[in-house]
Coordinates of C-alpha atoms and ligand atoms in Angstrom, one line a residue:
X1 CA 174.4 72.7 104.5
X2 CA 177.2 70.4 104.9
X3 CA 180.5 70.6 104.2
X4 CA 180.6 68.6 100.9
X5 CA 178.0 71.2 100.1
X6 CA 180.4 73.9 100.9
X7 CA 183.1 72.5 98.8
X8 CA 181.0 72.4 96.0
X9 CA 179.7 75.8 96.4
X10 CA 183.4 76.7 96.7
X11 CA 184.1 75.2 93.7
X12 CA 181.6 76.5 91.6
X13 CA 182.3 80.0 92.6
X14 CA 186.1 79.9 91.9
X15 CA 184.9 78.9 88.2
X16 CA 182.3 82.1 87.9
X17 CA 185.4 83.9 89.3
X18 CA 188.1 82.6 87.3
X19 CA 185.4 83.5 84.0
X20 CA 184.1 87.1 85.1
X21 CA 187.9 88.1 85.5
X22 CA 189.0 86.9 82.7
X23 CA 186.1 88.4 80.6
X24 CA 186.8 91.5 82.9
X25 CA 190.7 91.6 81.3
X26 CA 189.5 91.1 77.9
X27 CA 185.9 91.9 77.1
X28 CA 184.8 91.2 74.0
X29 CA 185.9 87.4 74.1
X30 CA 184.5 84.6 72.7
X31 CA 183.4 81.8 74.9
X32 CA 186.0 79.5 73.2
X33 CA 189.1 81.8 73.7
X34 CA 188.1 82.0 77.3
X35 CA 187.2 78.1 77.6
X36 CA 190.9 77.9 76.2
X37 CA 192.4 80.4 78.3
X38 CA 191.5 78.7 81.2
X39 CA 191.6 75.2 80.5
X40 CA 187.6 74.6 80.6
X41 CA 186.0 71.9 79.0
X42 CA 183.1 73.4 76.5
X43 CA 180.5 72.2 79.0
X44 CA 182.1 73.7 81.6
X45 CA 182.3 77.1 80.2
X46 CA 178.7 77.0 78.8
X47 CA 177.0 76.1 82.2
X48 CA 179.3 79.0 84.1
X49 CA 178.3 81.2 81.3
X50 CA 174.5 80.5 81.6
X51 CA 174.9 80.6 86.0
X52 CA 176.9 84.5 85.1
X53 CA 173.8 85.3 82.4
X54 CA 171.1 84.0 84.6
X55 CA 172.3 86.2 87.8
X56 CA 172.9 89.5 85.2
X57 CA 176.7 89.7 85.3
X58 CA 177.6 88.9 81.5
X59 CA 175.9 88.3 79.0
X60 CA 176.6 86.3 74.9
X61 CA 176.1 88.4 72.1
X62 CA 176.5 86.4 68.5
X63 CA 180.1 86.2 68.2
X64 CA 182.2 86.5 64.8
X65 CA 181.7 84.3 61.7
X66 CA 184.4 81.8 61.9
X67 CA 186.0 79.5 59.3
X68 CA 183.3 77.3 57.2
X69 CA 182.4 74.8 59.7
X70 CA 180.2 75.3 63.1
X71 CA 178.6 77.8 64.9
X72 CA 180.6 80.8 65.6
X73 CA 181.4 81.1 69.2
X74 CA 179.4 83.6 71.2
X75 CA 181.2 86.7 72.5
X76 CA 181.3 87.5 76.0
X77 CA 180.0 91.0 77.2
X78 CA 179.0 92.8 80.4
X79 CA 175.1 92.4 81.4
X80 CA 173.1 95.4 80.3
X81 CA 172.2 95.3 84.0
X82 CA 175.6 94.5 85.4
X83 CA 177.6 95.0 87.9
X84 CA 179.2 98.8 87.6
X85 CA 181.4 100.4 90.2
X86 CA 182.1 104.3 90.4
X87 CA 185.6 106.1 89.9
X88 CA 185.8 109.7 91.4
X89 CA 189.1 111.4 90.4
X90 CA 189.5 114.6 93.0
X91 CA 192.3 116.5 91.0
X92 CA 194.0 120.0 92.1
X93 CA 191.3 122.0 90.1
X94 CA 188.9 119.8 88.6
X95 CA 187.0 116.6 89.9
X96 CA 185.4 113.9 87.1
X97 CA 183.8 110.5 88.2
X98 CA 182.8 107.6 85.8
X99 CA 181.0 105.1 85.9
X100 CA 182.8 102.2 85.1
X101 CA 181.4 98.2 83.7
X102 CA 182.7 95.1 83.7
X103 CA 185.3 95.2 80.7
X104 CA 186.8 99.0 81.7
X105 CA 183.8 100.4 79.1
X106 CA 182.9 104.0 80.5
X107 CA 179.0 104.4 80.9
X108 CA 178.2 107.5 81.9
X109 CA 180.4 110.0 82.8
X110 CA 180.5 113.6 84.6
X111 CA 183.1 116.3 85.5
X112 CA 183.3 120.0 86.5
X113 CA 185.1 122.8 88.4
X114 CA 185.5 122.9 92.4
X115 CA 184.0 125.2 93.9
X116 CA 184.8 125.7 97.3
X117 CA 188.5 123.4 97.7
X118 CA 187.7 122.7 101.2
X119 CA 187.4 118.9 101.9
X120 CA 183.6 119.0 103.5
X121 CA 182.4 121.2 100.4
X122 CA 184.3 119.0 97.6
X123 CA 183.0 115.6 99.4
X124 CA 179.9 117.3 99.9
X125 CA 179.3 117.9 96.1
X126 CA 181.3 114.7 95.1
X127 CA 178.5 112.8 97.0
X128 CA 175.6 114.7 95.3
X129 CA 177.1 113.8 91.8
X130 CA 177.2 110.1 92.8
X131 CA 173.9 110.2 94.0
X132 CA 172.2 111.7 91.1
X133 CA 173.7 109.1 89.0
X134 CA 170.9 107.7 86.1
X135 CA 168.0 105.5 87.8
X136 CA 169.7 102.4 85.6
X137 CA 173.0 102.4 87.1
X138 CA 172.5 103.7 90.5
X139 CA 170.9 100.3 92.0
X140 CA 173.9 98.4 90.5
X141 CA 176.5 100.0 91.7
X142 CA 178.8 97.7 93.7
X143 CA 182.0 100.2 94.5
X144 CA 183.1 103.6 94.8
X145 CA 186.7 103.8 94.3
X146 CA 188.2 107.4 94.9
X147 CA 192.1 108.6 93.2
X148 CA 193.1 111.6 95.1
X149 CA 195.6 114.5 93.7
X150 CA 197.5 113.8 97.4
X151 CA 199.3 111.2 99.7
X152 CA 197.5 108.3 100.8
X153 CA 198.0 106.2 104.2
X154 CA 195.8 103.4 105.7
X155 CA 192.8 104.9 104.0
X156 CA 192.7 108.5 104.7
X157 CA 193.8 111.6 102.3
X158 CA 197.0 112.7 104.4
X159 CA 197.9 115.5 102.5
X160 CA 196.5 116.5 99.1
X161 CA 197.5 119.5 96.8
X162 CA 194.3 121.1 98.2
X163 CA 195.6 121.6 101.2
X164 CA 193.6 118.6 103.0
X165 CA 195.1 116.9 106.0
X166 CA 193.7 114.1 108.0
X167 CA 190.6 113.6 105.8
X168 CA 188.4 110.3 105.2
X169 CA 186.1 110.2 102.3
X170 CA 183.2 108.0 104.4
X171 CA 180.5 110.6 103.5
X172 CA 181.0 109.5 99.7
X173 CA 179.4 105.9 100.5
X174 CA 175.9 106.9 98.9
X175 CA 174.3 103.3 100.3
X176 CA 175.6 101.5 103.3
X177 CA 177.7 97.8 102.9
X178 CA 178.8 99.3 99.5
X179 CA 182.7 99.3 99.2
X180 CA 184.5 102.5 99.6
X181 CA 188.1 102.6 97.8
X182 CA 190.6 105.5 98.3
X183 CA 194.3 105.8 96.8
X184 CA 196.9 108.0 94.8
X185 CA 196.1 109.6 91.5
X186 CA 199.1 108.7 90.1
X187 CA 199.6 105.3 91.3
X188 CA 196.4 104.0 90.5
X189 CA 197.0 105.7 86.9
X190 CA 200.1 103.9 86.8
X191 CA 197.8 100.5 87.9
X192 CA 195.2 101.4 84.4
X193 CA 198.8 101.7 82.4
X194 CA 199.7 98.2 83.5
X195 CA 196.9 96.8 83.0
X196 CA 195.4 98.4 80.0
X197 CA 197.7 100.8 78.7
X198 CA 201.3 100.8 77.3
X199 CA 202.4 98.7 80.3
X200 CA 200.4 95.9 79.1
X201 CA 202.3 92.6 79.6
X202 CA 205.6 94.2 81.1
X203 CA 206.5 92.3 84.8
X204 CA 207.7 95.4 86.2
X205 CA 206.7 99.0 85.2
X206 CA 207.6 101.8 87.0
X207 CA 204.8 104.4 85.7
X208 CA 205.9 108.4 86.6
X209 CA 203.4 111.1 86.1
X210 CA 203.6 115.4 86.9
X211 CA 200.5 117.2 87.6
X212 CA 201.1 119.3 90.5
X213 CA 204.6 117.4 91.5
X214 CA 206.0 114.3 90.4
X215 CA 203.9 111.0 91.2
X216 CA 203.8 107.3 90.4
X217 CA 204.2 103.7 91.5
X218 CA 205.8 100.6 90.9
X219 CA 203.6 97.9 89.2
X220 CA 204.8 94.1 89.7
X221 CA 202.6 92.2 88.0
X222 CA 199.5 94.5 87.6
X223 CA 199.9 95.1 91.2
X224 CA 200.8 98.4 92.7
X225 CA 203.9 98.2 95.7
X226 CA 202.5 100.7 98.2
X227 CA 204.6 99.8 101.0
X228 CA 203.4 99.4 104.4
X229 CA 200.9 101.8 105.3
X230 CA 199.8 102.6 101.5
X231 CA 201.8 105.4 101.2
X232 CA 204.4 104.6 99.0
X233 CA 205.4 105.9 95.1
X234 CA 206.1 109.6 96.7
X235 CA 208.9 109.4 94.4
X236 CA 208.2 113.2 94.5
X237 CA 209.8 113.7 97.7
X238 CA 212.9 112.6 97.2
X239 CA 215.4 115.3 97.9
X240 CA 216.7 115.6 93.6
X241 CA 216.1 118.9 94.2
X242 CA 217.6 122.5 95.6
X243 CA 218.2 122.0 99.0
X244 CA 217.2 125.4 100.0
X245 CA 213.3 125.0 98.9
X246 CA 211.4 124.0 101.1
X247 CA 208.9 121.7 100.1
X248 CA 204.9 121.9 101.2
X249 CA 205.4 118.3 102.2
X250 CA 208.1 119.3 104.9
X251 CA 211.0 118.6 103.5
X252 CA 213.9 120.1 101.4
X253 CA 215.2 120.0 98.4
X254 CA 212.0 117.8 96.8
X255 CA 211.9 116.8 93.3
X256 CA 208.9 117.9 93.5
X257 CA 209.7 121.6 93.4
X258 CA 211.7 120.6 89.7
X259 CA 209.3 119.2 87.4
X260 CA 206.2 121.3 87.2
X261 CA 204.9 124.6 86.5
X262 CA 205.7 125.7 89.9
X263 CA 209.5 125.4 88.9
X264 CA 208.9 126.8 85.1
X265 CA 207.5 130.0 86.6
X266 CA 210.5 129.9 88.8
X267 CA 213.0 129.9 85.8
X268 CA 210.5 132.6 84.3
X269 CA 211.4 134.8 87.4
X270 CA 207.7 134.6 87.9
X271 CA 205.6 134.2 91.0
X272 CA 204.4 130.6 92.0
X273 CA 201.0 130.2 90.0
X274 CA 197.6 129.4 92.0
X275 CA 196.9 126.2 89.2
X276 CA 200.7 125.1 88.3
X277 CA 199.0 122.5 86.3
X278 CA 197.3 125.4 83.8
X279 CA 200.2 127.5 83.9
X280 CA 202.4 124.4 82.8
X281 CA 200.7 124.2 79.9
X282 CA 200.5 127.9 79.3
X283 CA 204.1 128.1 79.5
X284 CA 204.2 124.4 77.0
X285 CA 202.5 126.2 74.5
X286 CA 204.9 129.3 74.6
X287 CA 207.8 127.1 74.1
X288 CA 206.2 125.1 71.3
X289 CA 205.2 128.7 69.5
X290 CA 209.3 128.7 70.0
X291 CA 209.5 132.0 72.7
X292 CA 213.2 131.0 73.7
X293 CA 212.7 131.6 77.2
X294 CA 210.3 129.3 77.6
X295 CA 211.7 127.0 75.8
X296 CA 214.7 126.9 78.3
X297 CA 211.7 126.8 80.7
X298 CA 211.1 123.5 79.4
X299 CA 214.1 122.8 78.9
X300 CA 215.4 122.6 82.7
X301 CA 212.3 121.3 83.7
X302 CA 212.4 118.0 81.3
X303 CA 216.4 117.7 82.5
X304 CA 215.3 117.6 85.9
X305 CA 212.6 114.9 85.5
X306 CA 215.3 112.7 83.4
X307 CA 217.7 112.6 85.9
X308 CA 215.1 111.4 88.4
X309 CA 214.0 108.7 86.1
X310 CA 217.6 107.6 86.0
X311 CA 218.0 107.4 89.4
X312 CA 214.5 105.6 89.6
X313 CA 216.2 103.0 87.4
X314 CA 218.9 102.6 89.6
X315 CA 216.7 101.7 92.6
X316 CA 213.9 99.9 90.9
X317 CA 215.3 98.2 87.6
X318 CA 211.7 98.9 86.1
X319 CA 211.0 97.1 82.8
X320 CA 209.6 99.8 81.6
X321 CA 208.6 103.8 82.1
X322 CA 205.1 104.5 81.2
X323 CA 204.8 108.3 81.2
X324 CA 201.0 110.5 81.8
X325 CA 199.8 113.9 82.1
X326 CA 202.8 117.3 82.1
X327 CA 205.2 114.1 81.5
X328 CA 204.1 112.6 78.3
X329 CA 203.7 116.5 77.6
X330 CA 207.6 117.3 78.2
X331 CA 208.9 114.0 76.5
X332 CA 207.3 115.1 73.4
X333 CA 208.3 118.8 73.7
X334 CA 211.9 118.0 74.7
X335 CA 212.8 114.3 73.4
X336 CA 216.5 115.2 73.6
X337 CA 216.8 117.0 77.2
X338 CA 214.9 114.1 78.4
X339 CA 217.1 111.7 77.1
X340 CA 220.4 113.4 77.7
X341 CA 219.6 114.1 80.8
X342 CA 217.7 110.5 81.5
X343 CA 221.4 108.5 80.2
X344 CA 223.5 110.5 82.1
X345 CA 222.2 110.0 85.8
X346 CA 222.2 105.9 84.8
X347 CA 225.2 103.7 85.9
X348 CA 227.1 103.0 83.2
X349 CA 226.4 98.9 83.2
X350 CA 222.7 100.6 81.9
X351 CA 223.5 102.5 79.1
X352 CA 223.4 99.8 76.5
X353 CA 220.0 99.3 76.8
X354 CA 217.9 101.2 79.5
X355 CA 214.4 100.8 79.8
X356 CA 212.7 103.1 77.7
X357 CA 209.9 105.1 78.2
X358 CA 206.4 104.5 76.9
X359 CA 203.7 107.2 76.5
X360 CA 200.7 106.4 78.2
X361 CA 198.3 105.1 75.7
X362 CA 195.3 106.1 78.1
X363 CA 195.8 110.0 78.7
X364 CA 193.5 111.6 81.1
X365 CA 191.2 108.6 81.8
X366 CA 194.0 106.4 83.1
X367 CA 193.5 107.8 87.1
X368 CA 189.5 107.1 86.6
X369 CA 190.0 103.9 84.9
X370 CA 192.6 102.4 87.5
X371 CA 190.3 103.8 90.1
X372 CA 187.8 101.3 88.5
X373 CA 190.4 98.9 88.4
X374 CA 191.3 98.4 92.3
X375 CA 187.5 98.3 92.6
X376 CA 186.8 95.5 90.7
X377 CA 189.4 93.9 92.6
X378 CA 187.1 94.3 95.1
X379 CA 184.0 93.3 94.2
X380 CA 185.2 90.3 92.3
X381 CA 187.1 89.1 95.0
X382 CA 186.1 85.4 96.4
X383 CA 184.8 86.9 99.7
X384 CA 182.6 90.0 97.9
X385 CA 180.9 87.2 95.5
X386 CA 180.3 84.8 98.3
X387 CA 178.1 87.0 99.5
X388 CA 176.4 87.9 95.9
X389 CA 176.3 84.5 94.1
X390 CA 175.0 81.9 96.4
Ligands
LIG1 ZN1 208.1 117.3 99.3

């Protein structure tokens, strides 16, 4: 080939690009509002359109009547025999994996109850649930893209809640040259809120979620900020807390140890609970049923986030505070802790107008569907299609 060959190539493959991301963002297009979107000509976007239908990526379905005059525009949809990647979502008691097409529409979809926690028996099973994926979708799948309930660093699980250290998730890649994604529950939740969810459109979001501890990330544009070595958003670990708890992480005084049902069984005079996630909302429900104990339980519990937020703020200057899982929960139990608690850790130059929080408009598929996210990242990246549409 020569190299005015290779520019053309190059060319044409940064215009199927620019198309299946956009119809990736917002599926259920039309051909024109895409054509406009992206400053293509109308016989532009029809022959990238046939090239993407012709290889199986999208596909036209007859669009919506529109005004008196012309055909309508066709709307743009995933292929029937598309591209799909696979989100796994390995969670302190429960795993659940998707899988996930063009457009973020779930297609099939699985979870269940680990057995044994150990890392080799929950990979083990993980990989037997990806593998007996249906007949249609296991051939085209392009991705597996894993959100763990623990810290993340160059590509390996460094600590989770399940007690894993040091583990790599390589026996989950079912077929070899597929890509194999791993990162942060919460931060690639915080990625599905940006992109899909009530971050939509906001420049800078600082997303914050509790499950077992306090998790998150900053999102600058739809992209996460996780530091050098992948690890960062352990916003968790910063020492808000009582310096004389000693954290499972290694350190005192973790914010961590505030925020979850660990620390309402500790204001229960209880002992720590196996699942603090369960006994969280155990103790929710208690409070909401108006048992005054528990509602003091809460109480603290939502204080404690609140003045973390604020002092999130003050480091960050966030847009905007999407909030998932226990912390959606507590801002809708305990609106005014939260807030009081939120205002008075701010600097005063804030208080006007703070950024306010948002409840996550995606609830528990946000991890799974930013899994999916950082995956089709990948495999609609210039390098991935090179090597698919030549
Ligand atoms: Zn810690």
């Amino acid at each position: 080939m020569t190299a005015d060959h290779h520019h053309a190539h190059a060319l044409r493959r940064q215009g199927e690009l620019a198309v299946l991301r956009y119809v990736h963002a917002n599926p259920g297009s039309t051909r024109a509002q895409m054509a406009k979107a992206l400053a293509l000509g109308t016989g532009s976007a029809t022959e990238i359109t046939t090239r993407l239908r012709a290889r199986k990526w999208i596909d036209e379905i007859d669009g919506p009547k529109t005004g008196t005059r012309g055909r309508p525009s066709p709307t743009l949809v995933p292929h029937p025999k598309g591209p799909l990647v696979c989100a796994v979502e390995i969670g302190h008691e429960r795993w659940r994996m998707a899988i996930v097409e063009l457009g973020a529409g779930i297609v099939e979809e699985r979870s269940g109850r680990h057995g044994a926690r150990d890392a080799e028996s929950v990979l083990a099973a993980l990989r037997k649930q990806i593998a007996g994926a249906s007949r249609e979708c296991l051939p085209r799948l392009r991705a597996i893209s894993v959100a763990v309930s623990g810290t993340v660093q160059r590509g390996r699980i460094v600590q989770s809640t399940l007690g894993w250290s040091n583990v790599g998730i390589e026996a989950l890649r079912i077929r070899p040259g597929m890509a194999l994604l791993l990162g942060n529950d919460a931060s690639l939740g915080g990625v599905a809120e940006a992109r899909r969810g009530a971050g939509r459109g906001v420049a800078v979001l600082l997303h914050l979620t509790i499950e077992v501890g306090v998790g998150g990330v900053l999102v600058v544009d739809g992209r996460p900020v996780l530091g050098a070595s992948g690890a960062a958003g352990e916003f968790g670990h910063m020492p808000f807390g009582d310096r004389t708890l000693r954290c499972p992480c290694g350190a005192h005084g973790c914010w961590d140890l505030e925020v979850d049902g660990r620390a309402m069984a500790r204001h229960l005079g209880q002992p720590p609970p196996r699942d603090p996630r369960s006994a969280a909302e155990r103790t929710l429900r208690d409070a909401l049923g108006g048992a005054s104990r528990a509602r003091k339980a809460v109480a603290s519990v939502t204080a404690a986030f609140g003045r973390g937020a604020g002092a999130l703020v003050s480091a960050l200057d966030p847009d905007r505070i999407t909030l998932s899982g226990l912390a959606r929960e507590l801002a809708t139990a305990a609106p005014d802790a939260l807030e009081c608690a939120y205002r008075d850790a701010l600097m005063s130059f804030r208080r006007e107008a703070p950024p306010p929080f948002a409840l996550s408009a995606l609830g528990t598929d946000g991890v799974l569907l930013g899994a999916a996210e950082v995956a089709f990242d990948e495999v609609l990246s210039d390098v991935r299609l090179a090597g698919e549409l030549r």
